[in-house]
CSV table of C-alpha atoms in Angstrom, one decimal:
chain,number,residue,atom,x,y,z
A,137,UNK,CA,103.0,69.7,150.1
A,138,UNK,CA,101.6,68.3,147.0
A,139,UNK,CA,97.9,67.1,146.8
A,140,UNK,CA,97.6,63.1,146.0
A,141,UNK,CA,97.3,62.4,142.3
A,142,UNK,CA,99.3,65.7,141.6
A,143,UNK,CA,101.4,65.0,138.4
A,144,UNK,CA,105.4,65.5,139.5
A,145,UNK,CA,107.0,67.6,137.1
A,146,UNK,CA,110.9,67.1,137.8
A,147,UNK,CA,113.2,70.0,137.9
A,148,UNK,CA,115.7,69.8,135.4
A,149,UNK,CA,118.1,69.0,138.6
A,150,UNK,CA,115.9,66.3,139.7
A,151,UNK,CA,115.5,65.4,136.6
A,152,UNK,CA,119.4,64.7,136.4
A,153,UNK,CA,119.8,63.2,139.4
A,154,UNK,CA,117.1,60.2,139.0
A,155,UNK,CA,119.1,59.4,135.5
A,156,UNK,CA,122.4,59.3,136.9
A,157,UNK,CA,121.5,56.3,139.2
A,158,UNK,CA,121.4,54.0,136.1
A,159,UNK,CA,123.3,56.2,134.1
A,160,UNK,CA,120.6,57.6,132.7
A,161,UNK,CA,122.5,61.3,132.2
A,162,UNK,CA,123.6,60.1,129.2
A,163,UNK,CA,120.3,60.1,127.9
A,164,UNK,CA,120.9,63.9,127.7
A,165,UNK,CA,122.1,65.7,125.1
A,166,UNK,CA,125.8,66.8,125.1
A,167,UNK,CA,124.9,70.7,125.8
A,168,UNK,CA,122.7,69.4,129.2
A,169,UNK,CA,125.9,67.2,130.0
A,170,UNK,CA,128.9,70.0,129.4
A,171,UNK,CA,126.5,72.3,131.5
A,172,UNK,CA,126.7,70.2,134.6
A,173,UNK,CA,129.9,69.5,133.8
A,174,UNK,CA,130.4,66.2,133.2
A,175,UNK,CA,133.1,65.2,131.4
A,176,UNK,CA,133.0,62.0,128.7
A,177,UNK,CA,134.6,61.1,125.7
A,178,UNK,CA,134.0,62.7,122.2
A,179,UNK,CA,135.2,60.1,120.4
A,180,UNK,CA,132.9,58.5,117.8
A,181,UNK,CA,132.7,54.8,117.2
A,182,UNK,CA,131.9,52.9,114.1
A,183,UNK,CA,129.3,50.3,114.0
A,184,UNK,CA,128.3,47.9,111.8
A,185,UNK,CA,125.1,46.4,111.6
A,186,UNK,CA,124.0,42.8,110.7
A,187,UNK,CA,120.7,42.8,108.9
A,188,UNK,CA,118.7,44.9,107.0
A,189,UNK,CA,115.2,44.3,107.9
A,190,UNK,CA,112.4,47.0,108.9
A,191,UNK,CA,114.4,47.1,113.1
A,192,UNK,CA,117.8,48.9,110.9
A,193,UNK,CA,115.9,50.5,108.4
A,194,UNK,CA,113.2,52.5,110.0
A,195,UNK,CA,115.0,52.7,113.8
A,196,UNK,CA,118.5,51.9,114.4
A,197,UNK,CA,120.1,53.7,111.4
A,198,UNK,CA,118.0,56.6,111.8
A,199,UNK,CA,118.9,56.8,115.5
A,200,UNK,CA,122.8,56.6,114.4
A,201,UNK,CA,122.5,59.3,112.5
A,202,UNK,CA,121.4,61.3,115.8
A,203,UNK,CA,123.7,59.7,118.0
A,204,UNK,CA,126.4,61.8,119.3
A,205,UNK,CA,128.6,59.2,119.6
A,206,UNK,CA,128.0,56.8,117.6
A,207,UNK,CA,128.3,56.4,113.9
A,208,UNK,CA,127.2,53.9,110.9
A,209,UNK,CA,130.8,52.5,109.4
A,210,UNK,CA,129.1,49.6,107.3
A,211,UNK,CA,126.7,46.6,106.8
A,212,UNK,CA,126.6,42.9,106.4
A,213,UNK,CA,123.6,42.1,104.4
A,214,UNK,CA,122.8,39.4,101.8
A,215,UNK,CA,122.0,41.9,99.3
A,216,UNK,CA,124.8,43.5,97.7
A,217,UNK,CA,122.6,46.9,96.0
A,218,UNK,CA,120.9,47.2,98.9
A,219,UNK,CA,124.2,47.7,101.1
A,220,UNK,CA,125.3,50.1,98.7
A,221,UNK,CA,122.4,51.9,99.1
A,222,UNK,CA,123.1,51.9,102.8
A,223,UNK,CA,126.8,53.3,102.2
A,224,UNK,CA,125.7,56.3,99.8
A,225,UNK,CA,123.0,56.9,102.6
A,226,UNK,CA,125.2,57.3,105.4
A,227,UNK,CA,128.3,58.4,103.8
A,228,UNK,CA,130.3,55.4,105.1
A,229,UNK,CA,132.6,53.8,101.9
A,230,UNK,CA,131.4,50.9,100.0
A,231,UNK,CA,134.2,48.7,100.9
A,232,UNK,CA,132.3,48.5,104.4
A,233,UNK,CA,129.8,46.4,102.9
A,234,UNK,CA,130.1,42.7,103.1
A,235,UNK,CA,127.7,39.4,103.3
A,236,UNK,CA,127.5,37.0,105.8
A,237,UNK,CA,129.7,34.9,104.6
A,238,UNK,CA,132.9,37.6,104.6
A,239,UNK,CA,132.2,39.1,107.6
A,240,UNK,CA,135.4,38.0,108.8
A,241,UNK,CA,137.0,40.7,106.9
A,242,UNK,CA,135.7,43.0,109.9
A,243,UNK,CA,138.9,42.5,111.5
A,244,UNK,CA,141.2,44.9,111.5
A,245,UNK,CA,138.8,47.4,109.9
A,246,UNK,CA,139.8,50.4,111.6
A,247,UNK,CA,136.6,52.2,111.1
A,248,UNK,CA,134.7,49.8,113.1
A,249,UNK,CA,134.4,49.3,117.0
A,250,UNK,CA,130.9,47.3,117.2
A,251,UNK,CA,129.0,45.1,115.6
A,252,UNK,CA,125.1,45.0,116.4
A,253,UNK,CA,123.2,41.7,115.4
A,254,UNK,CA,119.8,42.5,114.1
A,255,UNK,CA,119.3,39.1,112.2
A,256,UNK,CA,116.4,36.7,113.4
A,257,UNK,CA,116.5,35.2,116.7
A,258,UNK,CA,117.7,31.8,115.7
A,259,UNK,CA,120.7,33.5,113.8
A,260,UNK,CA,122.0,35.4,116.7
A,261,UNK,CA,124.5,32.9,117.6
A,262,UNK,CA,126.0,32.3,114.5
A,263,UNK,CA,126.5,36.2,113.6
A,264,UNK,CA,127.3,36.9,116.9
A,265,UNK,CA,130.0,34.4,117.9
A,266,UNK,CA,131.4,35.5,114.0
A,267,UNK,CA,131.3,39.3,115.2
A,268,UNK,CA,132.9,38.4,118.5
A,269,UNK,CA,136.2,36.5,116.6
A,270,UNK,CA,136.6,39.9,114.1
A,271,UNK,CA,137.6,41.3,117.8
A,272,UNK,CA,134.9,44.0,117.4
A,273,UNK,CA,132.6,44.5,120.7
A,274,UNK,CA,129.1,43.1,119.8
A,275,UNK,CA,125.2,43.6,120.7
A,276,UNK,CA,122.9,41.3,120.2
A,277,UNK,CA,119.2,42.5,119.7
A,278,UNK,CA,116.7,40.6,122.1
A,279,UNK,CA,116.4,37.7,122.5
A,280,UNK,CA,119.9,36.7,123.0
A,281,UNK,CA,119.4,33.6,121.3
A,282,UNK,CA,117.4,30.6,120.4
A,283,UNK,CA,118.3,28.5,123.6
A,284,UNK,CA,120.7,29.0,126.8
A,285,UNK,CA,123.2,26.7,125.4
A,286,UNK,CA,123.5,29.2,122.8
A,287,UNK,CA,123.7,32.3,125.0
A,288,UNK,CA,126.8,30.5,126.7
A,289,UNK,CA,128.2,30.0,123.3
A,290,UNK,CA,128.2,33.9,122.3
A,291,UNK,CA,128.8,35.0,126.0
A,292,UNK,CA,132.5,32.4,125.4
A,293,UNK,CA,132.9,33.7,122.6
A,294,UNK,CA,133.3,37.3,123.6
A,295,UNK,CA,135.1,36.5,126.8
A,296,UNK,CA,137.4,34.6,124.4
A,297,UNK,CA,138.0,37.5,121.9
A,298,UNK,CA,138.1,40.3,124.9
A,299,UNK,CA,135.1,42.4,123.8
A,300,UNK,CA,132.3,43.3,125.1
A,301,UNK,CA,128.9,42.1,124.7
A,302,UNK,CA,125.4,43.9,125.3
A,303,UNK,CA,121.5,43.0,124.7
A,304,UNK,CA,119.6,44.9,122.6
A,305,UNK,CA,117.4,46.0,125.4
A,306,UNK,CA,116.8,49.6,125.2
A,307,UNK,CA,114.4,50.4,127.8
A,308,UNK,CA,117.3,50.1,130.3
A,309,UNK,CA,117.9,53.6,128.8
A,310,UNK,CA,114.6,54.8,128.9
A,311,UNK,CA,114.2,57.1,131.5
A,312,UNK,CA,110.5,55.7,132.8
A,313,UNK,CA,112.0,52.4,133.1
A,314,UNK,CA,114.6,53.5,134.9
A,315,UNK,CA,112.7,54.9,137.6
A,316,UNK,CA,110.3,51.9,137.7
A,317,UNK,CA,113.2,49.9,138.6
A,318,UNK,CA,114.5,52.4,141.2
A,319,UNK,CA,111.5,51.9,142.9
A,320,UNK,CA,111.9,48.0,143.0
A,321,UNK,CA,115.4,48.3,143.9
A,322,UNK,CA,114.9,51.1,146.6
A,323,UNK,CA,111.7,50.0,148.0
A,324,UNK,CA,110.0,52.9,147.0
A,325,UNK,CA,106.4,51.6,147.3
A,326,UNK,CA,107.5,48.5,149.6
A,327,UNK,CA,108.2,45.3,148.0
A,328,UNK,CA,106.6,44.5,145.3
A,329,UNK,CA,104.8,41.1,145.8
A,330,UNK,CA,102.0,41.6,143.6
A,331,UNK,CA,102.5,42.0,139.8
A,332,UNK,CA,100.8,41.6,136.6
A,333,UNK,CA,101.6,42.5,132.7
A,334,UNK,CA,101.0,41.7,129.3
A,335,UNK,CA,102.7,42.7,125.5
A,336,UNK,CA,102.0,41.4,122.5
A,337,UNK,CA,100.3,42.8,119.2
A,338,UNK,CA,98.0,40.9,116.8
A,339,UNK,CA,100.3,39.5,113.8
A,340,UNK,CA,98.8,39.5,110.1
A,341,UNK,CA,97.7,35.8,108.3
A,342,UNK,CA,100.9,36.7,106.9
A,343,UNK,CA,102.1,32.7,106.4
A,344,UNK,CA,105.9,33.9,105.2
A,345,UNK,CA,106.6,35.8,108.4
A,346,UNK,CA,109.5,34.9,110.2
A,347,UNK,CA,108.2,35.3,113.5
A,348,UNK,CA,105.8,31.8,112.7
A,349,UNK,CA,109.1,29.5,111.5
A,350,UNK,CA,110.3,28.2,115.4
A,351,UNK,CA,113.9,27.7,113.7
A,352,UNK,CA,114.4,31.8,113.1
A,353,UNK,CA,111.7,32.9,115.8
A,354,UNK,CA,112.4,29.9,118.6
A,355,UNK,CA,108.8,30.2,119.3
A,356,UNK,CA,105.8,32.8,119.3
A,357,UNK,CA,104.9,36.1,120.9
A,358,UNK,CA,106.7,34.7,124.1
A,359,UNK,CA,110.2,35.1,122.1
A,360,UNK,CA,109.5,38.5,120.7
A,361,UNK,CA,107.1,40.2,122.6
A,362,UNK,CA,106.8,38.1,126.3
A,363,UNK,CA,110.6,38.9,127.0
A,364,UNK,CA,109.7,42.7,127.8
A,365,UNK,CA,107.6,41.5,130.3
A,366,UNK,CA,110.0,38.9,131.6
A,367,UNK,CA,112.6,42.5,131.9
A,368,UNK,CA,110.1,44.2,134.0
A,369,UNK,CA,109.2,42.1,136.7
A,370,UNK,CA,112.9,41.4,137.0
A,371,UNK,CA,113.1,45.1,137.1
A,372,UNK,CA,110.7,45.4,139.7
A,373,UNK,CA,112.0,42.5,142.1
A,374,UNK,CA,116.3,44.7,141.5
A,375,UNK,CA,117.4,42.2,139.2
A,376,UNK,CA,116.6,38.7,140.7
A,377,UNK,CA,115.4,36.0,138.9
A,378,UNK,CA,112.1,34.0,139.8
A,379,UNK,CA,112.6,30.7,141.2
A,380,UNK,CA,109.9,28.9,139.5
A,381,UNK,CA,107.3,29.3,136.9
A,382,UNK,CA,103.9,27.5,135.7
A,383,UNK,CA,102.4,28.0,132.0
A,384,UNK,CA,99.9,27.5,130.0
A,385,UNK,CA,99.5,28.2,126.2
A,386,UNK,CA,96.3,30.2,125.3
A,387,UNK,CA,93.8,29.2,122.8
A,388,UNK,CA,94.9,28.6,119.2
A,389,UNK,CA,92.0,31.1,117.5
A,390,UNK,CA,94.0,31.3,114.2
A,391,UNK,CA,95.0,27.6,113.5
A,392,UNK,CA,96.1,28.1,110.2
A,393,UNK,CA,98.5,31.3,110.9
A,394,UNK,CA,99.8,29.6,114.2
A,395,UNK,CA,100.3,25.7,113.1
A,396,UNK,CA,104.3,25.6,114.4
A,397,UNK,CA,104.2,28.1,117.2
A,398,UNK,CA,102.4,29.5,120.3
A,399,UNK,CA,99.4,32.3,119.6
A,400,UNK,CA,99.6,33.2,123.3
A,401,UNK,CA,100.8,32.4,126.5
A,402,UNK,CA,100.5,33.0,130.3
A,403,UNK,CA,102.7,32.3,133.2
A,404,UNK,CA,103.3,33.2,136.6
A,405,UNK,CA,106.8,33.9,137.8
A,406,UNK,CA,107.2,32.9,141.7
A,407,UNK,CA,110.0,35.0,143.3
A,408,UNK,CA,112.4,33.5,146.4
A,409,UNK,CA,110.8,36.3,148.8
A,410,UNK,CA,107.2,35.2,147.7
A,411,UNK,CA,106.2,37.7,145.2
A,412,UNK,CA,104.5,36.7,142.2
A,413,UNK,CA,103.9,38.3,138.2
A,414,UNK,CA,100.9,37.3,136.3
A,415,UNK,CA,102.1,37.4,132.7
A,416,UNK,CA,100.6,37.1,129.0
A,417,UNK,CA,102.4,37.5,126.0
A,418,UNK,CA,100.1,37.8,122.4
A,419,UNK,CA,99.7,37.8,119.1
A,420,UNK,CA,96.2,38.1,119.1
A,421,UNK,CA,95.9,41.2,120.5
A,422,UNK,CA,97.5,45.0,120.9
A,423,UNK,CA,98.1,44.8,125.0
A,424,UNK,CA,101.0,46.4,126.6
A,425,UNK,CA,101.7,47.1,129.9
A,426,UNK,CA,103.1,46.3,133.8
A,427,UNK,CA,102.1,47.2,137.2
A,428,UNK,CA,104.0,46.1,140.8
A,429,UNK,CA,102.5,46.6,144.3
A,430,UNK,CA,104.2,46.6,147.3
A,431,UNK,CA,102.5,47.1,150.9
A,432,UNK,CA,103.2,50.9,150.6
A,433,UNK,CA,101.8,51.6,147.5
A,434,UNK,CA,102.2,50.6,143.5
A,435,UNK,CA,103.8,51.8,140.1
A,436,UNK,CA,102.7,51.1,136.5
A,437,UNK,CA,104.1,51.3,133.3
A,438,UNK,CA,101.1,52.3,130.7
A,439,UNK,CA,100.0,51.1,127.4
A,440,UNK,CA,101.8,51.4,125.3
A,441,UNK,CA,104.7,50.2,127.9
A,442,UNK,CA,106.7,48.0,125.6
A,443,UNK,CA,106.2,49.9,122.3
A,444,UNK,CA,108.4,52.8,120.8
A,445,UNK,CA,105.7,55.3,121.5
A,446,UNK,CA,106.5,57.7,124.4
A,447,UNK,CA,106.3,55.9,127.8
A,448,UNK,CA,104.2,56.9,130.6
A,449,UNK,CA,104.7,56.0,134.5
A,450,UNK,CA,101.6,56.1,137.1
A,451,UNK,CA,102.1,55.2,140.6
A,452,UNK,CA,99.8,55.4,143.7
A,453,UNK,CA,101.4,59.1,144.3
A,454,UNK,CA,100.2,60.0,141.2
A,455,UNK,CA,101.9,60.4,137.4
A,456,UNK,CA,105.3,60.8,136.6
A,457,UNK,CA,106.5,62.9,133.6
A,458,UNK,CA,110.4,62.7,132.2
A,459,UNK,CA,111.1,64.2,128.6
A,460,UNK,CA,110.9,61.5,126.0
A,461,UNK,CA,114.2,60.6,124.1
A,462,UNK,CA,114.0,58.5,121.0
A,463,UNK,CA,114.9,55.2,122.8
A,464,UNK,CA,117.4,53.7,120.2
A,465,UNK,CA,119.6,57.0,120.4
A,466,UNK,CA,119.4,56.7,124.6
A,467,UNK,CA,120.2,53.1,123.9
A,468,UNK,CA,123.5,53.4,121.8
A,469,UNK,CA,124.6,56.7,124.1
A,470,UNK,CA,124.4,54.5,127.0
A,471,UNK,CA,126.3,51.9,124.9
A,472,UNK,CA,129.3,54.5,123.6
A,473,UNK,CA,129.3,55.4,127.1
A,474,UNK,CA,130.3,51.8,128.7
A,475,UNK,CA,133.1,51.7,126.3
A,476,UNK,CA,134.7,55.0,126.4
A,477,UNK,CA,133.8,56.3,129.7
A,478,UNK,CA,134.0,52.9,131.9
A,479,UNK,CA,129.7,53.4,133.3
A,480,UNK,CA,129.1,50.0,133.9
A,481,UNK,CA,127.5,47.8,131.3
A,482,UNK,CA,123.7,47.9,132.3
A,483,UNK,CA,122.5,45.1,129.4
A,484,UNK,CA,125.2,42.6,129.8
A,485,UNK,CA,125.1,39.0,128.0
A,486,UNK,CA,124.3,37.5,131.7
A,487,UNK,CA,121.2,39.1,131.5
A,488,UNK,CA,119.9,38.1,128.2
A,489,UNK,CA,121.2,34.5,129.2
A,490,UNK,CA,118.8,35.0,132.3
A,491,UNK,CA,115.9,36.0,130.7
A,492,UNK,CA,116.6,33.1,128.2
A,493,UNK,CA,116.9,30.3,131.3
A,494,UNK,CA,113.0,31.6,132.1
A,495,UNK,CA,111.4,31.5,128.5
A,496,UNK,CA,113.0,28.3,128.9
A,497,UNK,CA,111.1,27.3,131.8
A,498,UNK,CA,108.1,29.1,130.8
A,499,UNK,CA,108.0,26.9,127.7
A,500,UNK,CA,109.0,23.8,129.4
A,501,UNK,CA,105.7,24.5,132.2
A,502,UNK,CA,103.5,25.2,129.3
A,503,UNK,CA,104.4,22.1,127.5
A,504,UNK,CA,104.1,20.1,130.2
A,505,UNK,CA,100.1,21.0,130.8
A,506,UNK,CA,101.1,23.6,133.5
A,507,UNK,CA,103.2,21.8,136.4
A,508,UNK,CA,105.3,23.7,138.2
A,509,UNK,CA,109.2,24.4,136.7
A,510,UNK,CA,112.3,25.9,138.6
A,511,UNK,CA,114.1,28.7,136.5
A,512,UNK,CA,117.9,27.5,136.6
A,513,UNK,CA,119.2,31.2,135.8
């Protein structure tokens, strides 16, 4: 029997068997997959992304190049050098680059299967709804959009074309998370009816950031960092959405950075069985984590939960250790994997449009001085 507070280090077939419930296995590489014989696709698809800013340069184009089955086939960008840059890069030709304005001439490209947006939150429906009409499958970082009206515009779109479409949320791959929700799902610890998280990091007096203009962002920290902590407590209550929410904005510390958009906020999400998440999303400070407790014991996800650094999983039974994957590979795997080995699609545009109908609400609370808002999800 192990002694309380023991660390659990998973056999490799443990290991594989917690995965598989989320279809996490594909977070393995191909060898550990053949060896338990598994059998998927080898097939590689093209994808294309839109934007060129720091999230394609430094993570998702490095992670394609490590994908197994996934590739880089072009770029839309509104710099024509830079794009051609990108092609001699990663060896794809530079016919595959094109602007914003020609990315119709997607369609038909047979060296392309999916087209990620990673444009600014208040272009996501414009690129996206564009990608969806080329008839390529599309992925829309987080958030989904600006508004919910604009999530039901991409998510028509797609259904219109016949594609796919999936949220940029790559913890869903991330082997940590994965577990976290098992336990909400299962009732590992109980139900979890008391929670409380934060994520947020403190943004430079940089005045020319496109995270402080509301018509790219949509708002502050809540848009960009607050939606990760929106994912978890979902995650924790197996996918149900809260039923109500009440806000606040924090204290404006830095009121000539933050003059059009929140520095911070907090809400609390009220779930149908009861169960409540104290939340705060920041840009005033590096804070990062998420912890559930249920009547039989609790689970946390650890600074830095949210982050690209390694995760790390506590619960009252003590820690739990996976092998970290470089989340952006796991993410597109998982991706390659819903379209050419039918797993189900675990980051569906229903989701994003859910977690979209809450900052919604959360923003609608807040404004209002704090009163009490239901979450039409």
């Amino acid at each position: 029997m192990k002694k309380r507070n023991q660390p659990h280090l998973f056999s490799r077939r443990e290991f594989l068997g917690h995965l598989a419930i989320l279809g996490g296995l594909l977070l393995l590489p191909r060898w550990a997959r053949a060896a338990d014989k598994v059998v998927l696709s080898t097939r590689k698809l093209g994808v294309v992304l839109v934007g060129l800013g720091n999230y394609s340069a430094y993570h998702l184009g490095p992670a394609l190049k490590e994908t197994p089955r996934l590739r880089l086939a072009g770029v839309v960008t509104g710099e024509a050098d830079k794009g051609r840059r990108w092609a001699r890069e990663y060896g794809f030709p530079e016919k595959n680059v094109w602007n914003y304005d020609t990315m119709g001439q997607i369609a038909g490209n047979p060296d392309v299967d999916l087209i990620y947006i990673v444009t600014p939150n208040g272009l996501h429906a414009q690129h996206a709804i564009a990608a969806a009409k080329t008839g390529k499958h599309v992925i829309c970082e987080k958030p989904m959009a600006n508004t919910v009206a604009e999530c039901d515009a991409i998510i028509a779109a797609c259904q219109a074309a016949g594609v796919q479409l999936f949220i940029g949320y790559r913890l869903h791959f991330e082997a940590h998370d994965v577990e976290f929700a098992r336990y909400g799902r299962e009732g590992t610890f109980g139900t979890f009816m008391k929670m409380n998280g934060g994520n947020g990091f403190r943004v430079d007096n940089d005045m020319k950031n496109w995270r402080l203009d509301p018509k790219l962002s949509g708002g502050g920290p809540l848009m960009d960092m607050g939606v990760y902590v929106i994912q978890a407590a979902c995650m924790a209550k197996g996918e149900v959405a809260p039923v109500s929410i009440t806000a606040k904005f924090g204290p404006t510390k830095r009121p000539k950075v933050f003059t059009q958009v929140e520095e911070s906020v907090n809400w609390t999400m009220i779930f149908g069985d009861g169960a409540a998440a104290e939340c705060l999303a920041t840009y005033d400070d590096n804070v990062s984590s998420f912890r559930a407790e249920g009547d039989k014991g609790w689970a946390k996800l650890n600074y830095p939960a949210f982050y690209y650094d390694p995760a790390t999983l506590t619960t009252s039974k003590g820690p739990v250790h996976f092998p970290n994957v470089n989340q952006q590979v796991a993410q597109f795997e998982g991706i390659a994997a819903t379209l050419l080995d039918g797993v189900p699609n675990l980051v569906p545009g229903s989701m994003g449009r859910r977690d979209m109908a809450i900052v919604e609400a959360i923003y609608t609370s807040a404004r209002s001085g704090g009163s009490s808002v239901a979450v039409k999800a």
